[in-house]
PDB file of N, CA and C in Angstrom:
ATOM      1  N   UNK A 150     -13.980  42.926 194.088  1.00 54.00           N
ATOM      2  CA  UNK A 150     -13.970  44.184 193.385  1.00 54.00           C
ATOM      3  C   UNK A 150     -14.478  45.274 194.330  1.00 54.00           C
ATOM      4  N   UNK A 151     -13.778  46.383 194.369  1.00 64.00           N
ATOM      5  CA  UNK A 151     -14.156  47.496 195.232  1.00 64.00           C
ATOM      6  C   UNK A 151     -15.268  48.308 194.579  1.00 64.00           C
ATOM      7  N   UNK A 152     -16.284  48.605 195.358  1.00 74.00           N
ATOM      8  CA  UNK A 152     -17.372  49.447 194.876  1.00 74.00           C
ATOM      9  C   UNK A 152     -17.294  50.782 195.597  1.00 74.00           C
ATOM     10  N   UNK A 153     -17.021  51.826 194.848  1.00 78.00           N
ATOM     11  CA  UNK A 153     -16.906  53.163 195.412  1.00 78.00           C
ATOM     12  C   UNK A 153     -18.074  54.013 194.938  1.00 78.00           C
ATOM     13  N   UNK A 154     -18.553  54.879 195.800  1.00 79.00           N
ATOM     14  CA  UNK A 154     -19.636  55.783 195.448  1.00 79.00           C
ATOM     15  C   UNK A 154     -19.044  57.017 194.764  1.00 79.00           C
ATOM     16  N   UNK A 155     -18.782  56.894 193.485  1.00 79.00           N
ATOM     17  CA  UNK A 155     -18.148  57.960 192.714  1.00 79.00           C
ATOM     18  C   UNK A 155     -19.030  59.208 192.676  1.00 79.00           C
ATOM     19  N   UNK A 156     -20.344  59.020 192.670  1.00 81.00           N
ATOM     20  CA  UNK A 156     -21.255  60.169 192.646  1.00 81.00           C
ATOM     21  C   UNK A 156     -21.043  61.062 193.865  1.00 81.00           C
ATOM     22  N   UNK A 157     -20.701  60.463 194.989  1.00 78.00           N
ATOM     23  CA  UNK A 157     -20.436  61.235 196.208  1.00 78.00           C
ATOM     24  C   UNK A 157     -19.231  62.152 196.004  1.00 78.00           C
ATOM     25  N   UNK A 158     -18.208  61.662 195.338  1.00 77.00           N
ATOM     26  CA  UNK A 158     -17.016  62.470 195.076  1.00 77.00           C
ATOM     27  C   UNK A 158     -17.305  63.567 194.058  1.00 77.00           C
ATOM     28  N   UNK A 159     -18.131  63.266 193.070  1.00 77.00           N
ATOM     29  CA  UNK A 159     -18.453  64.257 192.045  1.00 77.00           C
ATOM     30  C   UNK A 159     -19.266  65.409 192.636  1.00 77.00           C
ATOM     31  N   UNK A 160     -20.028  65.145 193.674  1.00 79.00           N
ATOM     32  CA  UNK A 160     -20.846  66.189 194.300  1.00 79.00           C
ATOM     33  C   UNK A 160     -20.029  67.147 195.156  1.00 79.00           C
ATOM     34  N   UNK A 161     -18.753  66.838 195.383  1.00 76.00           N
ATOM     35  CA  UNK A 161     -17.902  67.780 196.115  1.00 76.00           C
ATOM     36  C   UNK A 161     -17.792  69.071 195.316  1.00 76.00           C
ATOM     37  N   UNK A 162     -17.752  70.194 196.011  1.00 77.00           N
ATOM     38  CA  UNK A 162     -17.671  71.491 195.329  1.00 77.00           C
ATOM     39  C   UNK A 162     -16.381  71.658 194.543  1.00 77.00           C
ATOM     40  N   UNK A 163     -15.293  71.073 195.033  1.00 79.00           N
ATOM     41  CA  UNK A 163     -14.003  71.257 194.368  1.00 79.00           C
ATOM     42  C   UNK A 163     -13.753  70.258 193.242  1.00 79.00           C
ATOM     43  N   UNK A 164     -14.623  69.269 193.065  1.00 78.00           N
ATOM     44  CA  UNK A 164     -14.456  68.294 191.977  1.00 78.00           C
ATOM     45  C   UNK A 164     -15.430  68.614 190.847  1.00 78.00           C
ATOM     46  N   UNK A 165     -16.715  68.457 191.080  1.00 77.00           N
ATOM     47  CA  UNK A 165     -17.796  68.900 190.200  1.00 77.00           C
ATOM     48  C   UNK A 165     -17.948  68.177 188.852  1.00 77.00           C
ATOM     49  N   UNK A 166     -17.023  67.340 188.432  1.00 82.00           N
ATOM     50  CA  UNK A 166     -17.232  66.576 187.199  1.00 82.00           C
ATOM     51  C   UNK A 166     -16.421  65.287 187.239  1.00 82.00           C
ATOM     52  N   UNK A 167     -16.885  64.301 186.512  1.00 85.00           N
ATOM     53  CA  UNK A 167     -16.186  63.009 186.505  1.00 85.00           C
ATOM     54  C   UNK A 167     -14.837  63.111 185.809  1.00 85.00           C
ATOM     55  N   UNK A 168     -14.696  64.057 184.894  1.00 88.00           N
ATOM     56  CA  UNK A 168     -13.429  64.232 184.189  1.00 88.00           C
ATOM     57  C   UNK A 168     -12.359  64.779 185.129  1.00 88.00           C
ATOM     58  N   UNK A 169     -12.750  65.762 185.919  1.00 87.00           N
ATOM     59  CA  UNK A 169     -11.825  66.321 186.898  1.00 87.00           C
ATOM     60  C   UNK A 169     -11.463  65.270 187.948  1.00 87.00           C
ATOM     61  N   UNK A 170     -12.448  64.465 188.343  1.00 87.00           N
ATOM     62  CA  UNK A 170     -12.205  63.389 189.304  1.00 87.00           C
ATOM     63  C   UNK A 170     -11.181  62.399 188.764  1.00 87.00           C
ATOM     64  N   UNK A 171     -11.275  62.065 187.489  1.00 89.00           N
ATOM     65  CA  UNK A 171     -10.327  61.112 186.908  1.00 89.00           C
ATOM     66  C   UNK A 171      -8.917  61.693 186.842  1.00 89.00           C
ATOM     67  N   UNK A 172      -8.798  62.973 186.564  1.00 89.00           N
ATOM     68  CA  UNK A 172      -7.478  63.613 186.521  1.00 89.00           C
ATOM     69  C   UNK A 172      -6.860  63.658 187.913  1.00 89.00           C
ATOM     70  N   UNK A 173      -7.654  64.084 188.901  1.00 89.00           N
ATOM     71  CA  UNK A 173      -7.150  64.158 190.274  1.00 89.00           C
ATOM     72  C   UNK A 173      -6.792  62.766 190.783  1.00 89.00           C
ATOM     73  N   UNK A 174      -7.652  61.793 190.505  1.00 90.00           N
ATOM     74  CA  UNK A 174      -7.394  60.421 190.934  1.00 90.00           C
ATOM     75  C   UNK A 174      -6.140  59.840 190.307  1.00 90.00           C
ATOM     76  N   UNK A 175      -5.931  60.106 189.031  1.00 93.00           N
ATOM     77  CA  UNK A 175      -4.738  59.565 188.368  1.00 93.00           C
ATOM     78  C   UNK A 175      -3.464  60.227 188.878  1.00 93.00           C
ATOM     79  N   UNK A 176      -3.533  61.528 189.185  1.00 92.00           N
ATOM     80  CA  UNK A 176      -2.358  62.204 189.745  1.00 92.00           C
ATOM     81  C   UNK A 176      -2.015  61.654 191.124  1.00 92.00           C
ATOM     82  N   UNK A 177      -3.038  61.421 191.940  1.00 90.00           N
ATOM     83  CA  UNK A 177      -2.799  60.861 193.278  1.00 90.00           C
ATOM     84  C   UNK A 177      -2.281  59.425 193.172  1.00 90.00           C
ATOM     85  N   UNK A 178      -2.824  58.640 192.257  1.00 93.00           N
ATOM     86  CA  UNK A 178      -2.359  57.266 192.067  1.00 93.00           C
ATOM     87  C   UNK A 178      -0.895  57.248 191.643  1.00 93.00           C
ATOM     88  N   UNK A 179      -0.496  58.186 190.803  1.00 94.00           N
ATOM     89  CA  UNK A 179       0.900  58.288 190.385  1.00 94.00           C
ATOM     90  C   UNK A 179       1.788  58.631 191.581  1.00 94.00           C
ATOM     91  N   UNK A 180       1.315  59.527 192.455  1.00 92.00           N
ATOM     92  CA  UNK A 180       2.067  59.856 193.672  1.00 92.00           C
ATOM     93  C   UNK A 180       2.262  58.616 194.539  1.00 92.00           C
ATOM     94  N   UNK A 181       1.209  57.829 194.688  1.00 90.00           N
ATOM     95  CA  UNK A 181       1.296  56.616 195.502  1.00 90.00           C
ATOM     96  C   UNK A 181       2.250  55.601 194.883  1.00 90.00           C
ATOM     97  N   UNK A 182       2.257  55.517 193.560  1.00 93.00           N
ATOM     98  CA  UNK A 182       3.118  54.565 192.867  1.00 93.00           C
ATOM     99  C   UNK A 182       4.588  54.950 192.978  1.00 93.00           C
ATOM    100  N   UNK A 183       4.896  56.235 192.834  1.00 92.00           N
ATOM    101  CA  UNK A 183       6.290  56.681 192.805  1.00 92.00           C
ATOM    102  C   UNK A 183       6.920  56.796 194.190  1.00 92.00           C
ATOM    103  N   UNK A 184       6.147  56.964 195.238  1.00 85.00           N
ATOM    104  CA  UNK A 184       6.596  56.972 196.639  1.00 85.00           C
ATOM    105  C   UNK A 184       7.879  57.757 196.889  1.00 85.00           C
ATOM    106  N   UNK A 185       7.766  59.057 196.881  1.00 87.00           N
ATOM    107  CA  UNK A 185       8.893  59.915 197.238  1.00 87.00           C
ATOM    108  C   UNK A 185       8.844  60.186 198.740  1.00 87.00           C
ATOM    109  N   UNK A 186       9.879  60.835 199.264  1.00 86.00           N
ATOM    110  CA  UNK A 186       9.948  61.106 200.697  1.00 86.00           C
ATOM    111  C   UNK A 186       8.791  61.958 201.198  1.00 86.00           C
ATOM    112  N   UNK A 187       8.375  62.941 200.419  1.00 85.00           N
ATOM    113  CA  UNK A 187       7.337  63.863 200.870  1.00 85.00           C
ATOM    114  C   UNK A 187       5.920  63.445 200.471  1.00 85.00           C
ATOM    115  N   UNK A 188       5.749  62.228 199.960  1.00 83.00           N
ATOM    116  CA  UNK A 188       4.437  61.747 199.549  1.00 83.00           C
ATOM    117  C   UNK A 188       3.625  61.320 200.762  1.00 83.00           C
ATOM    118  N   UNK A 189       2.401  61.777 200.811  1.00 83.00           N
ATOM    119  CA  UNK A 189       1.479  61.390 201.867  1.00 83.00           C
ATOM    120  C   UNK A 189       1.155  59.908 201.711  1.00 83.00           C
ATOM    121  N   UNK A 190       1.276  59.110 202.771  1.00 84.00           N
ATOM    122  CA  UNK A 190       0.959  57.681 202.654  1.00 84.00           C
ATOM    123  C   UNK A 190      -0.542  57.476 202.417  1.00 84.00           C
ATOM    124  N   UNK A 191      -0.939  56.293 201.978  1.00 84.00           N
ATOM    125  CA  UNK A 191      -2.366  56.036 201.747  1.00 84.00           C
ATOM    126  C   UNK A 191      -3.192  56.330 202.998  1.00 84.00           C
ATOM    127  N   UNK A 192      -4.322  56.999 202.815  1.00 85.00           N
ATOM    128  CA  UNK A 192      -5.170  57.411 203.930  1.00 85.00           C
ATOM    129  C   UNK A 192      -6.363  56.484 204.150  1.00 85.00           C
ATOM    130  N   UNK A 193      -6.487  55.447 203.343  1.00 83.00           N
ATOM    131  CA  UNK A 193      -7.555  54.459 203.500  1.00 83.00           C
ATOM    132  C   UNK A 193      -6.942  53.069 203.450  1.00 83.00           C
ATOM    133  N   UNK A 194      -7.639  52.109 204.016  1.00 84.00           N
ATOM    134  CA  UNK A 194      -7.175  50.721 204.007  1.00 84.00           C
ATOM    135  C   UNK A 194      -8.213  49.843 203.324  1.00 84.00           C
ATOM    136  N   UNK A 195      -7.778  48.667 202.922  1.00 82.00           N
ATOM    137  CA  UNK A 195      -8.697  47.707 202.341  1.00 82.00           C
ATOM    138  C   UNK A 195      -8.676  47.643 200.829  1.00 82.00           C
ATOM    139  N   UNK A 196      -7.817  48.427 200.202  1.00 83.00           N
ATOM    140  CA  UNK A 196      -7.710  48.426 198.746  1.00 83.00           C
ATOM    141  C   UNK A 196      -6.274  48.116 198.358  1.00 83.00           C
ATOM    142  N   UNK A 197      -6.078  47.546 197.166  1.00 86.00           N
ATOM    143  CA  UNK A 197      -4.746  47.127 196.747  1.00 86.00           C
ATOM    144  C   UNK A 197      -4.174  47.958 195.604  1.00 86.00           C
ATOM    145  N   UNK A 198      -5.013  48.389 194.697  1.00 86.00           N
ATOM    146  CA  UNK A 198      -4.521  49.140 193.538  1.00 86.00           C
ATOM    147  C   UNK A 198      -4.459  50.626 193.859  1.00 86.00           C
ATOM    148  N   UNK A 199      -3.438  51.278 193.338  1.00 88.00           N
ATOM    149  CA  UNK A 199      -3.227  52.696 193.628  1.00 88.00           C
ATOM    150  C   UNK A 199      -4.385  53.574 193.168  1.00 88.00           C
ATOM    151  N   UNK A 200      -4.962  53.288 192.023  1.00 88.00           N
ATOM    152  CA  UNK A 200      -6.067  54.114 191.535  1.00 88.00           C
ATOM    153  C   UNK A 200      -7.294  53.956 192.426  1.00 88.00           C
ATOM    154  N   UNK A 201      -7.536  52.760 192.925  1.00 89.00           N
ATOM    155  CA  UNK A 201      -8.668  52.541 193.822  1.00 89.00           C
ATOM    156  C   UNK A 201      -8.448  53.246 195.149  1.00 89.00           C
ATOM    157  N   UNK A 202      -7.219  53.204 195.644  1.00 89.00           N
ATOM    158  CA  UNK A 202      -6.880  53.914 196.880  1.00 89.00           C
ATOM    159  C   UNK A 202      -7.098  55.412 196.681  1.00 89.00           C
ATOM    160  N   UNK A 203      -6.620  55.946 195.567  1.00 89.00           N
ATOM    161  CA  UNK A 203      -6.748  57.381 195.288  1.00 89.00           C
ATOM    162  C   UNK A 203      -8.213  57.803 195.202  1.00 89.00           C
ATOM    163  N   UNK A 204      -9.026  57.040 194.498  1.00 88.00           N
ATOM    164  CA  UNK A 204     -10.444  57.384 194.380  1.00 88.00           C
ATOM    165  C   UNK A 204     -11.163  57.243 195.715  1.00 88.00           C
ATOM    166  N   UNK A 205     -10.807  56.225 196.498  1.00 89.00           N
ATOM    167  CA  UNK A 205     -11.416  56.055 197.822  1.00 89.00           C
ATOM    168  C   UNK A 205     -11.074  57.232 198.727  1.00 89.00           C
ATOM    169  N   UNK A 206      -9.843  57.720 198.636  1.00 88.00           N
ATOM    170  CA  UNK A 206      -9.450  58.888 199.425  1.00 88.00           C
ATOM    171  C   UNK A 206     -10.299  60.103 199.053  1.00 88.00           C
ATOM    172  N   UNK A 207     -10.574  60.272 197.776  1.00 88.00           N
ATOM    173  CA  UNK A 207     -11.401  61.396 197.329  1.00 88.00           C
ATOM    174  C   UNK A 207     -12.858  61.231 197.757  1.00 88.00           C
ATOM    175  N   UNK A 208     -13.386  60.023 197.633  1.00 86.00           N
ATOM    176  CA  UNK A 208     -14.772  59.766 198.024  1.00 86.00           C
ATOM    177  C   UNK A 208     -14.964  60.014 199.517  1.00 86.00           C
ATOM    178  N   UNK A 209     -13.990  59.608 200.323  1.00 86.00           N
ATOM    179  CA  UNK A 209     -14.094  59.728 201.777  1.00 86.00           C
ATOM    180  C   UNK A 209     -13.540  61.051 202.310  1.00 86.00           C
ATOM    181  N   UNK A 210     -13.198  61.977 201.425  1.00 85.00           N
ATOM    182  CA  UNK A 210     -12.654  63.292 201.813  1.00 85.00           C
ATOM    183  C   UNK A 210     -11.424  63.180 202.708  1.00 85.00           C
ATOM    184  N   UNK A 211     -10.550  62.240 202.420  1.00 87.00           N
ATOM    185  CA  UNK A 211      -9.340  62.044 203.216  1.00 87.00           C
ATOM    186  C   UNK A 211      -8.185  62.915 202.746  1.00 87.00           C
ATOM    187  N   UNK A 212      -8.252  63.401 201.509  1.00 83.00           N
ATOM    188  CA  UNK A 212      -7.185  64.257 200.994  1.00 83.00           C
ATOM    189  C   UNK A 212      -7.789  65.520 200.394  1.00 83.00           C
ATOM    190  N   UNK A 213      -7.005  66.570 200.401  1.00 81.00           N
ATOM    191  CA  UNK A 213      -7.375  67.826 199.763  1.00 81.00           C
ATOM    192  C   UNK A 213      -6.393  68.095 198.633  1.00 81.00           C
ATOM    193  N   UNK A 214      -6.770  68.957 197.732  1.00 79.00           N
ATOM    194  CA  UNK A 214      -5.894  69.295 196.619  1.00 79.00           C
ATOM    195  C   UNK A 214      -6.086  70.754 196.270  1.00 79.00           C
ATOM    196  N   UNK A 215      -5.121  71.302 195.589  1.00 78.00           N
ATOM    197  CA  UNK A 215      -5.189  72.684 195.128  1.00 78.00           C
ATOM    198  C   UNK A 215      -5.037  72.702 193.620  1.00 78.00           C
ATOM    199  N   UNK A 216      -5.781  73.586 192.988  1.00 76.00           N
ATOM    200  CA  UNK A 216      -5.661  73.741 191.544  1.00 76.00           C
ATOM    201  C   UNK A 216      -4.575  74.751 191.236  1.00 76.00           C
ATOM    202  N   UNK A 217      -3.809  74.476 190.199  1.00 75.00           N
ATOM    203  CA  UNK A 217      -2.776  75.401 189.758  1.00 75.00           C
ATOM    204  C   UNK A 217      -3.318  76.237 188.611  1.00 75.00           C
ATOM    205  N   UNK A 218      -2.922  77.492 188.579  1.00 72.00           N
ATOM    206  CA  UNK A 218      -3.287  78.342 187.452  1.00 72.00           C
ATOM    207  C   UNK A 218      -2.374  78.022 186.282  1.00 72.00           C
ATOM    208  N   UNK A 219      -2.947  77.853 185.108  1.00 74.00           N
ATOM    209  CA  UNK A 219      -2.166  77.521 183.917  1.00 74.00           C
ATOM    210  C   UNK A 219      -1.866  78.752 183.080  1.00 74.00           C
ATOM    211  N   UNK A 220      -1.863  79.893 183.695  1.00 66.00           N
ATOM    212  CA  UNK A 220      -1.621  81.130 182.947  1.00 66.00           C
ATOM    213  C   UNK A 220      -0.171  81.482 182.911  1.00 66.00           C
TER     214      UNK A 220
END
């Protein structure tokens, strides 16, 4: 079982809550699962499940994201 330091990811200025972390992680996991041409390949090794890979990328600051305005 992979043990990730989720608190480290929550302390990032652009994440700031576990709810936002779960949304970002699930969106990245979906990107990894669907594998389109323009999808960034996994940036960490040693994990098998897409959600674990996505969360590890966030914990290790391997990926960046932008928020969209919903207005």
